[in-house]
Amino acid sequence: MTEHVTVSRDGEIAIVTLDNPPVNALSFHLREPLGKALEALRDDEAVRGVVIACAGATFIAGADITEFNTPKATASPNLRELIVLLESFEKPTVAAIHGTAFGGGLELAMGCHFRVADRNARFGLPEVKLGLLPGAGGTLRLPRLIGPLKALTVIVSGNPIGARDALAEGLVEAVYDDSLVANAVAFAREQADKATALVPVSRREDKIAEAKNDLDTFDAGVAALLKKKRGLDAPRLCAQSVRNGLTMPFDEALAQERAYFVELVEGEQSRAQRHLFFAEREAAKVPGVGKEVEPREVRRAGVIGAGTMGGGIAMSFLNGGIPVTILEMDREALDRGIARMDGNYAISVKRGSLTEEAKAKRMGLLTGTTDYADLADCDLIIEAVFEEMAIKKEVFGKLDAVAKPGAILASNTSYLDVDEIAASTSRPSDVVGLHFFSPANIMRLLEIVRGRKTAPDVLKTALAVARKIAKVPVVVGVCHGFVGNRMLASRSAELEDLLLEGATPEQVDKVFTDFGWPMGPFAMGDLAGLDIGWRNRKSLGKTAAIADALCEQGRFGQKTGKGFYIYEAGSRTPTPDPEVAALIEEKAREKGVNRRDISAEEIAERTMYPMINEGAKILQEGIASRASDVDIVWVNGYGFPIGKGGPMFWAESEGLGKIVERLEHWHGRTGKAVFEPAELLREAADSGSLAAARKGKAA
Ligand code: 3HC
Ligand code: NAI
């Protein structure tokens, strides 16, 4: 018995309790005493059954991620050895699961003969989200409990299933409303009294028999599951490992699974994804907002403007179970906005991802109004009206008059100065930016814009609410475009010139998709609508020779069937258009630009390096607190490939010195400010670490 593992007895049933806060990860200091305890119990003839349970908020949440790539990760007894030990028991072993049984935790539970659970328990193999595969038999045992394709769905998505589903699929034998451990002991006693032979999961064949005889159906299912996972190694190896379980003897497949795990854990993608796991948790820790700061309560949210963003923001709150009052300028706009939300939910019902009852419940939490007085009982009000300072100020003036004391007033502005908006109210400390991304009900990123006067408990509330509505929050400072859109502008600055100098839209887009982005910038522009940027440029007195000319011809992108590309009727597939090529050449001639061949390398350097450079400037100015916060913004808001860990993480592996050198090259050649290396980037080039350079600055 140690502080991490205690063994108690209830008659002839032993209860092993694991206690390794905060999530009972399988650290070496837990595995070692657990191994000793299990060996003793296996050999103790007075013990007729064993229950494994956990203290604290959860069952085992997995291997200890902080031990990866250290000697402790593999030190004996490792998890595989513990599971072999469990499977050698000739008396029933029962995992009693509450909270989450994730990764290695679920693998350990599958090493037991039986699993019983609290009704709120969740089960998952989230390793794929860390760029890994379950490395202790998970890809082989889960199929033997719930069937190979269902198992692979769980493994490749990394998403958990609830206790009710786990019971229905055969992953657990019983679910209890309360008294989990007492019920587990009774269950173990019942099993010990039975004369039936105990079969370890690794020796069960019934759930995989069908797939073994019909690999074609299995392979077709795999192909469908892997469709959206292109470029990532982990999902591919997960699928291969599950397949090995159908074609190889168990122990051989297990050895192969281990080899895949080792390959992945040492690879760049998993390193990047593990960085993102910790970065996401780090982002929740905000300088100046300590543990002692209490969040305000948010029982009802208000949303102003039921347009593209307002509707999506309202849906995010409804999805999180928070009632919403939504306000529009007039009845017609309100009805239109609400009908669009209803329609979006109807699509989910049609697709089978939402039930009619759930839809009705969510829409039942929504109240529409055109009267500001109806916002008086809202605890948080988010403005999502047109992007114009004068209108925003007018709206905040009205809010100031009706909102109750302590209500948080937020703006979804993409670019405008949150401090100026706050100053138009009598309560600037209650004002904050909450910058959602489109479509707001789907995209996970939330930039929380901290104004000069924003109160710490307002930030704490914003972070807590974000979590409740399943967003990934990052606190950023006030500047034009905040972190994401500001860096996007730098990434886009050279696009027109690249075309004029000789690149084609498809060539540029290919550099982006080859890198791992879901789409290149020109295909993206066509999807979002080129008219948005056109209108924006006009209001700022700016021009873009090629994009403006396309818009003047009514080529707004996919919605008009033509943009930088041409789209066959109803198709979303971009096809290069000779008319666009001719237009580009004509504009180049007009401007006297000599066209030449442009390499993929040059395209990458002139788009992605300025983006990194802007990120460094953002860090230098303290707009973002950490390089990893910038990574979280880009991975969750702009589709930066997760296998590369975000722009700043990627920049370090690309080599900061090389980036500075190439920026200087382009700066010398063009004199453009986007290429002028940030001071912080130059300093970081020496140490190779942005975080270290940032710390040096702060100190
Ligand atoms: N190892 C080490 N630390 C972990 C951890 C793990 N597996 N899981 C969570 N933590 C840490 C977090 O970093 C955080 O630390 P901090 O307080 O210092 O920031 C703390 O535990 C609490 O975590 P959360 O803030 O995420 O707490 P929540 O209550 O929101 O969520 C959870 C709990 C659902 C368990 C969530 O932490 C989670 O999903 N954890 C990851 C689970 C996972 O990926 N498991 C697979 C590991 S790989 C594996 O098992 C390999 C095997 O197949 C061989
Ligand atoms: P939108 O034009 O689709 O919707 C704006 C809505 O606000 C309209 O329905 C309009 O009737 C309503 N409205 C205007 N003035 C109002 C007032 N005084 N009172 C009540 N309602 C009023 O615009 P969209 O795209 O939803 O943008 C809204 C805000 O969100 C802008 O600040 C924009 O910059 C920001 N944003 C937009 C994103 C996008 O991708 N569309 C992404 C992130 C932020």
mmCIF file of N, CA and C in Angstrom, residues 121-170:
data_model
loop_
_atom_site.group_PDB
_atom_site.id
_atom_site.type_symbol
_atom_site.label_atom_id
_atom_site.label_comp_id
_atom_site.label_asym_id
_atom_site.label_seq_id
_atom_site.Cartn_x
_atom_site.Cartn_y
_atom_site.Cartn_z
ATOM 1 N N ALA A 121 -20.369 7.927 -16.563
ATOM 2 C CA ALA A 121 -19.005 7.623 -17.019
ATOM 3 C C ALA A 121 -18.910 7.753 -18.543
ATOM 4 N N ARG A 122 -17.689 8.063 -18.999
ATOM 5 C CA ARG A 122 -17.439 8.116 -20.439
ATOM 6 C C ARG A 122 -16.204 7.290 -20.778
ATOM 7 N N PHE A 123 -16.218 6.733 -21.990
ATOM 8 C CA PHE A 123 -15.175 5.794 -22.395
ATOM 9 C C PHE A 123 -14.598 6.235 -23.726
ATOM 10 N N GLY A 124 -13.275 6.257 -23.840
ATOM 11 C CA GLY A 124 -12.714 6.663 -25.115
ATOM 12 C C GLY A 124 -11.259 6.281 -25.259
ATOM 13 N N LEU A 125 -10.813 6.249 -26.513
ATOM 14 C CA LEU A 125 -9.399 6.055 -26.816
ATOM 15 C C LEU A 125 -8.960 7.299 -27.594
ATOM 16 N N PRO A 126 -8.644 8.384 -26.869
ATOM 17 C CA PRO A 126 -8.363 9.659 -27.549
ATOM 18 C C PRO A 126 -6.932 9.796 -28.061
ATOM 19 N N GLU A 127 -6.170 8.692 -28.058
ATOM 20 C CA GLU A 127 -4.753 8.784 -28.437
ATOM 21 C C GLU A 127 -4.555 9.467 -29.773
ATOM 22 N N VAL A 128 -5.486 9.228 -30.719
ATOM 23 C CA VAL A 128 -5.333 9.783 -32.071
ATOM 24 C C VAL A 128 -5.233 11.311 -32.019
ATOM 25 N N LYS A 129 -5.860 11.911 -31.004
ATOM 26 C CA LYS A 129 -5.782 13.374 -30.874
ATOM 27 C C LYS A 129 -4.392 13.830 -30.439
ATOM 28 N N LEU A 130 -3.609 12.899 -29.941
ATOM 29 C CA LEU A 130 -2.224 13.201 -29.583
ATOM 30 C C LEU A 130 -1.271 12.679 -30.657
ATOM 31 N N GLY A 131 -1.839 12.309 -31.807
ATOM 32 C CA GLY A 131 -1.016 11.787 -32.895
ATOM 33 C C GLY A 131 -0.516 10.375 -32.640
ATOM 34 N N LEU A 132 -1.235 9.633 -31.786
ATOM 35 C CA LEU A 132 -0.793 8.285 -31.390
ATOM 36 C C LEU A 132 -1.851 7.241 -31.698
ATOM 37 N N LEU A 133 -1.516 5.996 -31.430
ATOM 38 C CA LEU A 133 -2.563 4.984 -31.397
ATOM 39 C C LEU A 133 -2.546 4.372 -30.004
ATOM 40 N N PRO A 134 -3.674 3.779 -29.597
ATOM 41 C CA PRO A 134 -3.671 3.140 -28.275
ATOM 42 C C PRO A 134 -2.578 2.076 -28.286
ATOM 43 N N GLY A 135 -1.616 2.204 -27.393
ATOM 44 C CA GLY A 135 -0.415 1.383 -27.499
ATOM 45 C C GLY A 135 -0.350 0.239 -26.518
ATOM 46 N N ALA A 136 -1.461 -0.082 -25.863
ATOM 47 C CA ALA A 136 -1.432 -1.193 -24.918
ATOM 48 C C ALA A 136 -2.616 -2.127 -25.187
ATOM 49 N N GLY A 137 -2.784 -2.441 -26.458
ATOM 50 C CA GLY A 137 -3.799 -3.435 -26.831
ATOM 51 C C GLY A 137 -5.170 -2.854 -27.135
ATOM 52 N N GLY A 138 -5.312 -1.535 -27.062
ATOM 53 C CA GLY A 138 -6.633 -0.928 -27.290
ATOM 54 C C GLY A 138 -7.193 -1.193 -28.672
ATOM 55 N N THR A 139 -6.323 -1.216 -29.684
ATOM 56 C CA THR A 139 -6.823 -1.431 -31.053
ATOM 57 C C THR A 139 -7.208 -2.896 -31.264
ATOM 58 N N LEU A 140 -6.824 -3.753 -30.327
ATOM 59 C CA LEU A 140 -7.112 -5.185 -30.473
ATOM 60 C C LEU A 140 -8.213 -5.643 -29.525
ATOM 61 N N ARG A 141 -8.255 -5.073 -28.332
ATOM 62 C CA ARG A 141 -9.268 -5.519 -27.361
ATOM 63 C C ARG A 141 -10.617 -4.840 -27.588
ATOM 64 N N LEU A 142 -10.618 -3.546 -27.949
ATOM 65 C CA LEU A 142 -11.923 -2.895 -28.140
ATOM 66 C C LEU A 142 -12.726 -3.592 -29.249
ATOM 67 N N PRO A 143 -12.103 -3.953 -30.389
ATOM 68 C CA PRO A 143 -12.861 -4.686 -31.410
ATOM 69 C C PRO A 143 -13.429 -6.007 -30.883
ATOM 70 N N ARG A 144 -12.732 -6.626 -29.942
ATOM 71 C CA ARG A 144 -13.195 -7.917 -29.411
ATOM 72 C C ARG A 144 -14.371 -7.732 -28.451
ATOM 73 N N LEU A 145 -14.612 -6.479 -28.052
ATOM 74 C CA LEU A 145 -15.756 -6.219 -27.163
ATOM 75 C C LEU A 145 -16.943 -5.620 -27.908
ATOM 76 N N ILE A 146 -16.664 -4.733 -28.898
ATOM 77 C CA ILE A 146 -17.797 -4.048 -29.558
ATOM 78 C C ILE A 146 -17.812 -4.218 -31.073
ATOM 79 N N GLY A 147 -16.910 -5.023 -31.604
ATOM 80 C CA GLY A 147 -16.855 -5.215 -33.062
ATOM 81 C C GLY A 147 -15.856 -4.249 -33.684
ATOM 82 N N PRO A 148 -15.181 -4.683 -34.773
ATOM 83 C CA PRO A 148 -14.057 -3.908 -35.318
ATOM 84 C C PRO A 148 -14.431 -2.535 -35.873
ATOM 85 N N LEU A 149 -15.521 -2.426 -36.630
ATOM 86 C CA LEU A 149 -15.800 -1.115 -37.233
ATOM 87 C C LEU A 149 -16.264 -0.101 -36.200
ATOM 88 N N LYS A 150 -17.078 -0.562 -35.249
ATOM 89 C CA LYS A 150 -17.506 0.365 -34.181
ATOM 90 C C LYS A 150 -16.290 0.805 -33.386
ATOM 91 N N ALA A 151 -15.409 -0.165 -33.121
ATOM 92 C CA ALA A 151 -14.197 0.168 -32.360
ATOM 93 C C ALA A 151 -13.365 1.185 -33.125
ATOM 94 N N LEU A 152 -13.224 0.955 -34.416
ATOM 95 C CA LEU A 152 -12.394 1.863 -35.205
ATOM 96 C C LEU A 152 -13.003 3.268 -35.251
ATOM 97 N N THR A 153 -14.328 3.344 -35.260
ATOM 98 C CA THR A 153 -14.983 4.662 -35.228
ATOM 99 C C THR A 153 -14.583 5.407 -33.950
ATOM 100 N N VAL A 154 -14.612 4.689 -32.839
ATOM 101 C CA VAL A 154 -14.218 5.301 -31.559
ATOM 102 C C VAL A 154 -12.736 5.690 -31.593
ATOM 103 N N ILE A 155 -11.913 4.799 -32.133
ATOM 104 C CA ILE A 155 -10.458 5.026 -32.103
ATOM 105 C C ILE A 155 -10.047 6.164 -33.040
ATOM 106 N N VAL A 156 -10.610 6.184 -34.247
ATOM 107 C CA VAL A 156 -10.195 7.183 -35.240
ATOM 108 C C VAL A 156 -10.746 8.573 -34.908
ATOM 109 N N SER A 157 -11.943 8.612 -34.304
ATOM 110 C CA SER A 157 -12.493 9.927 -33.935
ATOM 111 C C SER A 157 -11.843 10.422 -32.649
ATOM 112 N N GLY A 158 -11.463 9.495 -31.797
ATOM 113 C CA GLY A 158 -10.933 9.873 -30.484
ATOM 114 C C GLY A 158 -12.015 10.368 -29.539
ATOM 115 N N ASN A 159 -13.264 10.356 -30.004
ATOM 116 C CA ASN A 159 -14.361 10.891 -29.184
ATOM 117 C C ASN A 159 -14.932 9.820 -28.258
ATOM 118 N N PRO A 160 -15.312 10.239 -27.042
ATOM 119 C CA PRO A 160 -15.806 9.249 -26.078
ATOM 120 C C PRO A 160 -17.247 8.831 -26.334
ATOM 121 N N ILE A 161 -17.630 7.680 -25.788
ATOM 122 C CA ILE A 161 -19.037 7.284 -25.766
ATOM 123 C C ILE A 161 -19.499 7.250 -24.310
ATOM 124 N N GLY A 162 -20.807 7.396 -24.107
ATOM 125 C CA GLY A 162 -21.363 7.431 -22.757
ATOM 126 C C GLY A 162 -21.653 6.035 -22.232
ATOM 127 N N ALA A 163 -22.054 5.978 -20.959
ATOM 128 C CA ALA A 163 -22.266 4.685 -20.294
ATOM 129 C C ALA A 163 -23.397 3.888 -20.950
ATOM 130 N N ARG A 164 -24.456 4.604 -21.353
ATOM 131 C CA ARG A 164 -25.593 3.884 -21.937
ATOM 132 C C ARG A 164 -25.182 3.175 -23.236
ATOM 133 N N ASP A 165 -24.444 3.914 -24.097
ATOM 134 C CA ASP A 165 -23.958 3.307 -25.349
ATOM 135 C C ASP A 165 -22.984 2.169 -25.051
ATOM 136 N N ALA A 166 -22.106 2.402 -24.062
ATOM 137 C CA ALA A 166 -21.106 1.381 -23.725
ATOM 138 C C ALA A 166 -21.795 0.083 -23.294
ATOM 139 N N LEU A 167 -22.908 0.230 -22.578
ATOM 140 C CA LEU A 167 -23.661 -0.952 -22.130
ATOM 141 C C LEU A 167 -24.310 -1.643 -23.327
ATOM 142 N N ALA A 168 -24.910 -0.829 -24.194
ATOM 143 C CA ALA A 168 -25.595 -1.393 -25.361
ATOM 144 C C ALA A 168 -24.613 -2.116 -26.283
ATOM 145 N N GLU A 169 -23.383 -1.577 -26.403
ATOM 146 C CA GLU A 169 -22.405 -2.172 -27.337
ATOM 147 C C GLU A 169 -21.670 -3.358 -26.723
ATOM 148 N N GLY A 170 -21.733 -3.502 -25.410
ATOM 149 C CA GLY A 170 -21.043 -4.633 -24.792
ATOM 150 C C GLY A 170 -19.686 -4.277 -24.206
#
